[in-house]
Amino acid sequence: MGHVGEGNRGDEEVMGKFGVKERNLEGQLVVDFAKRMDMAVVNTYFQKREEHRVTYKSGGRRTQVDYILCRRGNLKEISDCKVVVGESVARQHRMVVCRMTLLVCKTKRSKIEIEKKTKWWKLKKEECCEEFRQKLRQALSGQVVLPDDWETTAEVIRETGRKVLGVSSGRRKEDKETWWWNEEVQDSIQRKRLAKKKWDMDRTEENRQEYKELQRRVKREVSKAKHKTYDELYTRLDTREGEKDL
């Protein structure tokens, strides 16, 4: 694992002074890579308590092996970088975050023409169906339609449908279905995160058991929420109104 180490003598252009412990061979490779690519090791530029610099903890080992690199020209846009205590990305590895201010240029969005569709489904209603028949007869009686002129007939049908039944707005229908995430799941996950943070700060058996129990509870809550949502979905799809969701 690469340790870039404390101090930056001779490497001021690519790193700050606030690493952890001594540099090793793999850490030197990280520094050399940053030099070749004109990048900087962001973690090392911000003075933090060791707890907010250590990215890897296992047993009695505490070190810094996870880094955020950026172009040297972008360093001025980064205002903070630290380890988030209690948040794990992978086993024993802790999350590293940085705060960056970016200038976002607004671009003009090109308009996408979406075809408007005739609301043919309204023909299921008897009153709409009857009105459509009457209007279609009137329209066809005023046309010079040859027996084999299907295109002319089809256009009259389409035009009558648009006038009688209306057309869609052309906008995509929003997906109104609520996914399985709910307040109970959110609350359980938040309590699990707090328990993990507590255990990271104080590795007692009591804190470990509390964290493990909340882990199991979150799994149960997620499974319960998913089953409930799927049951509601299947029930809705069995109704006439639910056919529109297919």
PDB file of C-alpha atoms in Angstrom:
ATOM      1  CA  MET A   1       0.000   0.000   0.000  1.00  0.00           C
ATOM      2  CA  GLY A   2       1.308   3.416  -0.936  1.00  0.00           C
ATOM      3  CA  HIS A   3       2.226   5.845   1.882  1.00  0.00           C
ATOM      4  CA  VAL A   4       3.236   9.296   0.595  1.00  0.00           C
ATOM      5  CA  GLY A   5       4.241  10.218   4.148  1.00  0.00           C
ATOM      6  CA  GLU A   6       4.517  13.441   6.129  1.00  0.00           C
ATOM      7  CA  GLY A   7       6.438  16.430   4.812  1.00  0.00           C
ATOM      8  CA  ASN A   8       6.976  17.540   1.236  1.00  0.00           C
ATOM      9  CA  ARG A   9      10.620  18.535   0.973  1.00  0.00           C
ATOM     10  CA  GLY A  10      11.588  18.419  -2.687  1.00  0.00           C
ATOM     11  CA  ASP A  11       8.023  17.610  -3.731  1.00  0.00           C
ATOM     12  CA  GLU A  12       6.312  20.914  -2.895  1.00  0.00           C
ATOM     13  CA  GLU A  13       4.796  21.181  -6.370  1.00  0.00           C
ATOM     14  CA  VAL A  14       2.699  18.009  -6.008  1.00  0.00           C
ATOM     15  CA  MET A  15       1.912  17.590  -2.282  1.00  0.00           C
ATOM     16  CA  GLY A  16       1.498  19.361   1.033  1.00  0.00           C
ATOM     17  CA  LYS A  17       3.036  18.602   4.428  1.00  0.00           C
ATOM     18  CA  PHE A  18       0.136  16.795   6.040  1.00  0.00           C
ATOM     19  CA  GLY A  19       0.475  13.123   5.182  1.00  0.00           C
ATOM     20  CA  VAL A  20       0.742  10.221   7.646  1.00  0.00           C
ATOM     21  CA  LYS A  21       3.937   8.451   8.800  1.00  0.00           C
ATOM     22  CA  GLU A  22       6.858   7.782   6.437  1.00  0.00           C
ATOM     23  CA  ARG A  23       6.894   7.354   2.687  1.00  0.00           C
ATOM     24  CA  ASN A  24       7.433   3.893   1.227  1.00  0.00           C
ATOM     25  CA  LEU A  25       8.252   2.660  -2.295  1.00  0.00           C
ATOM     26  CA  GLU A  26       4.607   2.488  -3.370  1.00  0.00           C
ATOM     27  CA  GLY A  27       4.043   5.985  -1.986  1.00  0.00           C
ATOM     28  CA  GLN A  28       6.975   7.280  -4.031  1.00  0.00           C
ATOM     29  CA  LEU A  29       5.292   5.836  -7.125  1.00  0.00           C
ATOM     30  CA  VAL A  30       2.178   7.889  -6.300  1.00  0.00           C
ATOM     31  CA  VAL A  31       4.284  11.051  -6.000  1.00  0.00           C
ATOM     32  CA  ASP A  32       6.176  10.294  -9.230  1.00  0.00           C
ATOM     33  CA  PHE A  33       2.888   9.721 -11.048  1.00  0.00           C
ATOM     34  CA  ALA A  34       1.573  13.070  -9.798  1.00  0.00           C
ATOM     35  CA  LYS A  35       4.716  14.800 -11.111  1.00  0.00           C
ATOM     36  CA  ARG A  36       4.485  13.198 -14.539  1.00  0.00           C
ATOM     37  CA  MET A  37       0.793  14.041 -14.895  1.00  0.00           C
ATOM     38  CA  ASP A  38       1.099  17.561 -13.408  1.00  0.00           C
ATOM     39  CA  MET A  39      -1.266  16.609 -10.582  1.00  0.00           C
ATOM     40  CA  ALA A  40      -1.373  17.133  -6.821  1.00  0.00           C
ATOM     41  CA  VAL A  41      -2.165  14.854  -3.848  1.00  0.00           C
ATOM     42  CA  VAL A  42      -5.066  16.815  -2.379  1.00  0.00           C
ATOM     43  CA  ASN A  43      -5.263  15.033   1.025  1.00  0.00           C
ATOM     44  CA  THR A  44      -1.860  16.352   2.063  1.00  0.00           C
ATOM     45  CA  TYR A  45      -2.616  20.084   1.675  1.00  0.00           C
ATOM     46  CA  PHE A  46      -5.035  20.422   4.601  1.00  0.00           C
ATOM     47  CA  GLN A  47      -3.980  20.317   8.242  1.00  0.00           C
ATOM     48  CA  LYS A  48      -6.321  17.957  10.085  1.00  0.00           C
ATOM     49  CA  ARG A  49      -6.320  15.853  13.217  1.00  0.00           C
ATOM     50  CA  GLU A  50      -4.841  12.431  12.490  1.00  0.00           C
ATOM     51  CA  GLU A  51      -8.310  10.857  12.783  1.00  0.00           C
ATOM     52  CA  HIS A  52      -9.347  12.880   9.710  1.00  0.00           C
ATOM     53  CA  ARG A  53      -6.217  11.938   7.732  1.00  0.00           C
ATOM     54  CA  VAL A  54      -6.079   8.172   8.382  1.00  0.00           C
ATOM     55  CA  THR A  55      -7.884   6.353   5.547  1.00  0.00           C
ATOM     56  CA  TYR A  56      -7.135   2.741   6.547  1.00  0.00           C
ATOM     57  CA  LYS A  57      -7.685   1.122   9.948  1.00  0.00           C
ATOM     58  CA  SER A  58      -7.292  -2.570  10.695  1.00  0.00           C
ATOM     59  CA  GLY A  59      -6.452  -3.959  14.091  1.00  0.00           C
ATOM     60  CA  GLY A  60      -3.667  -1.746  15.402  1.00  0.00           C
ATOM     61  CA  ARG A  61      -2.690  -0.387  11.961  1.00  0.00           C
ATOM     62  CA  ARG A  62      -3.576   3.205  11.102  1.00  0.00           C
ATOM     63  CA  THR A  63      -2.288   4.756   7.899  1.00  0.00           C
ATOM     64  CA  GLN A  64      -3.100   6.823   4.812  1.00  0.00           C
ATOM     65  CA  VAL A  65      -3.320   4.883   1.544  1.00  0.00           C
ATOM     66  CA  ASP A  66      -6.345   6.415  -0.235  1.00  0.00           C
ATOM     67  CA  TYR A  67      -5.887   9.715  -2.046  1.00  0.00           C
ATOM     68  CA  ILE A  68      -7.678  12.314  -4.103  1.00  0.00           C
ATOM     69  CA  LEU A  69      -5.578  13.681  -6.960  1.00  0.00           C
ATOM     70  CA  CYS A  70      -6.406  16.692  -9.098  1.00  0.00           C
ATOM     71  CA  ARG A  71      -4.704  18.866 -11.695  1.00  0.00           C
ATOM     72  CA  ARG A  72      -2.372  21.347 -10.042  1.00  0.00           C
ATOM     73  CA  GLY A  73      -4.219  24.162 -11.775  1.00  0.00           C
ATOM     74  CA  ASN A  74      -7.416  23.161  -9.951  1.00  0.00           C
ATOM     75  CA  LEU A  75      -5.939  23.226  -6.438  1.00  0.00           C
ATOM     76  CA  LYS A  76      -7.121  26.807  -5.902  1.00  0.00           C
ATOM     77  CA  GLU A  77     -10.702  25.599  -6.370  1.00  0.00           C
ATOM     78  CA  ILE A  78     -10.472  23.071  -3.487  1.00  0.00           C
ATOM     79  CA  SER A  79     -11.248  24.482  -0.050  1.00  0.00           C
ATOM     80  CA  ASP A  80     -11.171  21.329   2.100  1.00  0.00           C
ATOM     81  CA  CYS A  81     -10.287  17.630   2.084  1.00  0.00           C
ATOM     82  CA  LYS A  82     -10.661  15.091   4.882  1.00  0.00           C
ATOM     83  CA  VAL A  83     -11.644  11.576   5.904  1.00  0.00           C
ATOM     84  CA  VAL A  84     -15.281  11.104   6.944  1.00  0.00           C
ATOM     85  CA  VAL A  85     -15.145   9.176  10.211  1.00  0.00           C
ATOM     86  CA  GLY A  86     -17.697   6.367  10.375  1.00  0.00           C
ATOM     87  CA  GLU A  87     -18.235   6.043   6.615  1.00  0.00           C
ATOM     88  CA  SER A  88     -16.626   3.001   4.960  1.00  0.00           C
ATOM     89  CA  VAL A  89     -16.254   2.570   1.195  1.00  0.00           C
ATOM     90  CA  ALA A  90     -14.658  -0.864   1.374  1.00  0.00           C
ATOM     91  CA  ARG A  91     -13.615  -3.068   4.276  1.00  0.00           C
ATOM     92  CA  GLN A  92     -11.266  -1.083   6.573  1.00  0.00           C
ATOM     93  CA  HIS A  93     -11.070   1.775   4.022  1.00  0.00           C
ATOM     94  CA  ARG A  94     -12.658   5.079   5.039  1.00  0.00           C
ATOM     95  CA  MET A  95     -14.263   7.633   2.750  1.00  0.00           C
ATOM     96  CA  VAL A  96     -12.158  10.598   1.597  1.00  0.00           C
ATOM     97  CA  VAL A  97     -14.049  13.702   0.469  1.00  0.00           C
ATOM     98  CA  CYS A  98     -13.070  17.133  -0.783  1.00  0.00           C
ATOM     99  CA  ARG A  99     -14.956  20.380  -1.244  1.00  0.00           C
ATOM    100  CA  MET A 100     -14.469  21.967  -4.647  1.00  0.00           C
ATOM    101  CA  THR A 101     -15.994  25.110  -6.136  1.00  0.00           C
ATOM    102  CA  LEU A 102     -16.519  24.837  -9.884  1.00  0.00           C
ATOM    103  CA  LEU A 103     -17.627  27.450 -12.381  1.00  0.00           C
ATOM    104  CA  VAL A 104     -20.535  25.950 -14.281  1.00  0.00           C
ATOM    105  CA  CYS A 105     -21.308  27.486 -17.653  1.00  0.00           C
ATOM    106  CA  LYS A 106     -24.931  27.365 -18.673  1.00  0.00           C
ATOM    107  CA  THR A 107     -25.380  25.812 -22.075  1.00  0.00           C
ATOM    108  CA  LYS A 108     -28.354  26.293 -24.304  1.00  0.00           C
ATOM    109  CA  ARG A 109     -30.328  23.094 -24.525  1.00  0.00           C
ATOM    110  CA  SER A 110     -31.427  22.077 -27.944  1.00  0.00           C
ATOM    111  CA  LYS A 111     -35.130  21.474 -28.254  1.00  0.00           C
ATOM    112  CA  ILE A 112     -36.093  17.923 -29.042  1.00  0.00           C
ATOM    113  CA  GLU A 113     -39.265  17.542 -30.998  1.00  0.00           C
ATOM    114  CA  ILE A 114     -41.374  14.730 -29.564  1.00  0.00           C
ATOM    115  CA  GLU A 115     -44.188  13.403 -31.693  1.00  0.00           C
ATOM    116  CA  LYS A 116     -47.633  14.150 -30.313  1.00  0.00           C
ATOM    117  CA  LYS A 117     -49.874  11.096 -30.296  1.00  0.00           C
ATOM    118  CA  THR A 118     -53.613  10.860 -30.871  1.00  0.00           C
ATOM    119  CA  LYS A 119     -55.498   9.677 -27.786  1.00  0.00           C
ATOM    120  CA  TRP A 120     -57.002   6.621 -29.470  1.00  0.00           C
ATOM    121  CA  TRP A 121     -57.566   5.002 -26.074  1.00  0.00           C
ATOM    122  CA  LYS A 122     -60.543   7.352 -25.607  1.00  0.00           C
ATOM    123  CA  LEU A 123     -62.480   5.201 -28.092  1.00  0.00           C
ATOM    124  CA  LYS A 124     -63.085   2.804 -25.198  1.00  0.00           C
ATOM    125  CA  LYS A 125     -65.664   5.325 -23.980  1.00  0.00           C
ATOM    126  CA  GLU A 126     -68.977   4.895 -25.785  1.00  0.00           C
ATOM    127  CA  GLU A 127     -69.710   8.640 -26.065  1.00  0.00           C
ATOM    128  CA  CYS A 128     -66.291   9.323 -27.635  1.00  0.00           C
ATOM    129  CA  CYS A 129     -66.670   6.365 -29.966  1.00  0.00           C
ATOM    130  CA  GLU A 130     -70.097   7.539 -31.181  1.00  0.00           C
ATOM    131  CA  GLU A 131     -68.897  11.116 -31.755  1.00  0.00           C
ATOM    132  CA  PHE A 132     -65.892   9.801 -33.688  1.00  0.00           C
ATOM    133  CA  ARG A 133     -68.158   7.695 -35.946  1.00  0.00           C
ATOM    134  CA  GLN A 134     -70.384  10.674 -36.756  1.00  0.00           C
ATOM    135  CA  LYS A 135     -67.499  13.046 -37.464  1.00  0.00           C
ATOM    136  CA  LEU A 136     -65.742  10.430 -39.588  1.00  0.00           C
ATOM    137  CA  ARG A 137     -68.862   9.831 -41.709  1.00  0.00           C
ATOM    138  CA  GLN A 138     -69.200  13.571 -42.291  1.00  0.00           C
ATOM    139  CA  ALA A 139     -65.529  13.908 -43.205  1.00  0.00           C
ATOM    140  CA  LEU A 140     -65.556  10.967 -45.601  1.00  0.00           C
ATOM    141  CA  SER A 141     -68.741  12.118 -47.333  1.00  0.00           C
ATOM    142  CA  GLY A 142     -67.012  15.349 -48.255  1.00  0.00           C
ATOM    143  CA  GLN A 143     -63.968  13.631 -49.747  1.00  0.00           C
ATOM    144  CA  VAL A 144     -63.350  12.306 -53.225  1.00  0.00           C
ATOM    145  CA  VAL A 145     -62.153   8.876 -52.194  1.00  0.00           C
ATOM    146  CA  LEU A 146     -61.132   6.309 -54.760  1.00  0.00           C
ATOM    147  CA  PRO A 147     -61.799   2.671 -53.839  1.00  0.00           C
ATOM    148  CA  ASP A 148     -58.104   1.830 -53.658  1.00  0.00           C
ATOM    149  CA  ASP A 149     -56.952   5.177 -52.247  1.00  0.00           C
ATOM    150  CA  TRP A 150     -56.112   4.035 -48.728  1.00  0.00           C
ATOM    151  CA  GLU A 151     -53.717   6.912 -47.997  1.00  0.00           C
ATOM    152  CA  THR A 152     -56.466   9.487 -48.422  1.00  0.00           C
ATOM    153  CA  THR A 153     -58.866   7.493 -46.240  1.00  0.00           C
ATOM    154  CA  ALA A 154     -56.206   6.940 -43.555  1.00  0.00           C
ATOM    155  CA  GLU A 155     -55.384  10.650 -43.410  1.00  0.00           C
ATOM    156  CA  VAL A 156     -59.071  11.525 -42.970  1.00  0.00           C
ATOM    157  CA  ILE A 157     -59.288   9.001 -40.096  1.00  0.00           C
ATOM    158  CA  ARG A 158     -56.154  10.405 -38.437  1.00  0.00           C
ATOM    159  CA  GLU A 159     -57.307  14.014 -38.785  1.00  0.00           C
ATOM    160  CA  THR A 160     -60.755  13.194 -37.397  1.00  0.00           C
ATOM    161  CA  GLY A 161     -59.126  11.374 -34.474  1.00  0.00           C
ATOM    162  CA  ARG A 162     -56.966  14.381 -33.671  1.00  0.00           C
ATOM    163  CA  LYS A 163     -59.966  16.731 -33.704  1.00  0.00           C
ATOM    164  CA  VAL A 164     -62.364  14.528 -31.744  1.00  0.00           C
ATOM    165  CA  LEU A 165     -60.053  12.682 -29.344  1.00  0.00           C
ATOM    166  CA  GLY A 166     -57.252  15.200 -28.952  1.00  0.00           C
ATOM    167  CA  VAL A 167     -53.504  14.659 -28.884  1.00  0.00           C
ATOM    168  CA  SER A 168     -50.900  14.200 -26.174  1.00  0.00           C
ATOM    169  CA  SER A 169     -48.754  17.119 -25.050  1.00  0.00           C
ATOM    170  CA  GLY A 170     -45.565  15.559 -26.383  1.00  0.00           C
ATOM    171  CA  ARG A 171     -43.957  15.596 -22.945  1.00  0.00           C
ATOM    172  CA  ARG A 172     -42.835  12.425 -21.252  1.00  0.00           C
ATOM    173  CA  LYS A 173     -45.132  11.173 -18.555  1.00  0.00           C
ATOM    174  CA  GLU A 174     -43.415  11.340 -15.181  1.00  0.00           C
ATOM    175  CA  ASP A 175     -42.875   8.078 -13.404  1.00  0.00           C
ATOM    176  CA  LYS A 176     -45.093   8.449 -10.358  1.00  0.00           C
ATOM    177  CA  GLU A 177     -44.204   5.113  -8.834  1.00  0.00           C
ATOM    178  CA  THR A 178     -42.545   5.365  -5.454  1.00  0.00           C
ATOM    179  CA  TRP A 179     -39.653   2.970  -5.022  1.00  0.00           C
ATOM    180  CA  TRP A 180     -39.221   0.844  -1.929  1.00  0.00           C
ATOM    181  CA  TRP A 181     -37.276   3.501   0.024  1.00  0.00           C
ATOM    182  CA  ASN A 182     -39.370   4.853   2.904  1.00  0.00           C
ATOM    183  CA  GLU A 183     -38.962   6.704   6.196  1.00  0.00           C
ATOM    184  CA  GLU A 184     -38.460   3.515   8.234  1.00  0.00           C
ATOM    185  CA  VAL A 185     -35.580   2.409   5.988  1.00  0.00           C
ATOM    186  CA  GLN A 186     -34.044   5.879   6.024  1.00  0.00           C
ATOM    187  CA  ASP A 187     -34.260   6.064   9.825  1.00  0.00           C
ATOM    188  CA  SER A 188     -32.682   2.615  10.277  1.00  0.00           C
ATOM    189  CA  ILE A 189     -29.809   3.428   7.911  1.00  0.00           C
ATOM    190  CA  GLN A 190     -29.130   6.709   9.701  1.00  0.00           C
ATOM    191  CA  ARG A 191     -28.995   4.951  13.084  1.00  0.00           C
ATOM    192  CA  LYS A 192     -26.674   2.300  11.620  1.00  0.00           C
ATOM    193  CA  ARG A 193     -24.302   5.023  10.369  1.00  0.00           C
ATOM    194  CA  LEU A 194     -24.241   6.692  13.770  1.00  0.00           C
ATOM    195  CA  ALA A 195     -23.532   3.329  15.428  1.00  0.00           C
ATOM    196  CA  LYS A 196     -20.652   2.689  12.974  1.00  0.00           C
ATOM    197  CA  LYS A 197     -19.212   6.111  13.752  1.00  0.00           C
ATOM    198  CA  LYS A 198     -19.527   5.432  17.490  1.00  0.00           C
ATOM    199  CA  TRP A 199     -17.755   2.075  17.122  1.00  0.00           C
ATOM    200  CA  ASP A 200     -14.945   3.648  15.062  1.00  0.00           C
ATOM    201  CA  MET A 201     -14.371   6.197  17.819  1.00  0.00           C
ATOM    202  CA  ASP A 202     -14.609   3.716  20.709  1.00  0.00           C
ATOM    203  CA  ARG A 203     -13.949   0.050  19.845  1.00  0.00           C
ATOM    204  CA  THR A 204     -15.786  -1.581  22.747  1.00  0.00           C
ATOM    205  CA  GLU A 205     -17.650  -4.885  22.483  1.00  0.00           C
ATOM    206  CA  GLU A 206     -20.888  -3.126  23.442  1.00  0.00           C
ATOM    207  CA  ASN A 207     -20.539  -0.663  20.547  1.00  0.00           C
ATOM    208  CA  ARG A 208     -19.687  -3.485  18.142  1.00  0.00           C
ATOM    209  CA  GLN A 209     -22.775  -5.484  19.139  1.00  0.00           C
ATOM    210  CA  GLU A 210     -24.971  -2.395  18.775  1.00  0.00           C
ATOM    211  CA  TYR A 211     -23.615  -1.781  15.261  1.00  0.00           C
ATOM    212  CA  LYS A 212     -24.063  -5.442  14.220  1.00  0.00           C
ATOM    213  CA  GLU A 213     -27.655  -5.498  15.495  1.00  0.00           C
ATOM    214  CA  LEU A 214     -28.493  -2.327  13.535  1.00  0.00           C
ATOM    215  CA  GLN A 215     -26.908  -3.874  10.426  1.00  0.00           C
ATOM    216  CA  ARG A 216     -29.272  -6.847  10.721  1.00  0.00           C
ATOM    217  CA  ARG A 217     -32.223  -4.533  11.357  1.00  0.00           C
ATOM    218  CA  VAL A 218     -31.495  -2.505   8.211  1.00  0.00           C
ATOM    219  CA  LYS A 219     -31.474  -5.697   6.106  1.00  0.00           C
ATOM    220  CA  ARG A 220     -34.844  -6.703   7.550  1.00  0.00           C
ATOM    221  CA  GLU A 221     -36.342  -3.233   6.963  1.00  0.00           C
ATOM    222  CA  VAL A 222     -35.121  -3.130   3.351  1.00  0.00           C
ATOM    223  CA  SER A 223     -36.490  -6.620   2.630  1.00  0.00           C
ATOM    224  CA  LYS A 224     -39.825  -5.746   4.240  1.00  0.00           C
ATOM    225  CA  ALA A 225     -40.128  -2.458   2.315  1.00  0.00           C
ATOM    226  CA  LYS A 226     -39.312  -4.130  -1.016  1.00  0.00           C
ATOM    227  CA  HIS A 227     -41.877  -6.903  -0.527  1.00  0.00           C
ATOM    228  CA  LYS A 228     -44.551  -4.396   0.462  1.00  0.00           C
ATOM    229  CA  THR A 229     -43.881  -2.223  -2.597  1.00  0.00           C
ATOM    230  CA  TYR A 230     -43.909  -5.191  -4.989  1.00  0.00           C
ATOM    231  CA  ASP A 231     -47.173  -6.488  -3.496  1.00  0.00           C
ATOM    232  CA  GLU A 232     -48.778  -3.068  -3.983  1.00  0.00           C
ATOM    233  CA  LEU A 233     -47.465  -2.930  -7.555  1.00  0.00           C
ATOM    234  CA  TYR A 234     -48.828  -6.369  -8.473  1.00  0.00           C
ATOM    235  CA  THR A 235     -52.204  -5.520  -6.927  1.00  0.00           C
ATOM    236  CA  ARG A 236     -52.390  -2.281  -8.901  1.00  0.00           C
ATOM    237  CA  LEU A 237     -51.466  -3.982 -12.178  1.00  0.00           C
ATOM    238  CA  ASP A 238     -54.445  -6.303 -11.751  1.00  0.00           C
ATOM    239  CA  THR A 239     -56.801  -3.305 -11.957  1.00  0.00           C
ATOM    240  CA  ARG A 240     -58.009  -1.456 -15.057  1.00  0.00           C
ATOM    241  CA  GLU A 241     -56.264   1.708 -13.880  1.00  0.00           C
ATOM    242  CA  GLY A 242     -53.035  -0.225 -13.448  1.00  0.00           C
ATOM    243  CA  GLU A 243     -52.969  -1.209 -17.125  1.00  0.00           C
ATOM    244  CA  LYS A 244     -51.652   2.278 -17.882  1.00  0.00           C
ATOM    245  CA  ASP A 245     -48.468   1.452 -15.921  1.00  0.00           C
ATOM    246  CA  LEU A 246     -47.528  -1.362 -18.302  1.00  0.00           C
TER     247      LEU A 246
END
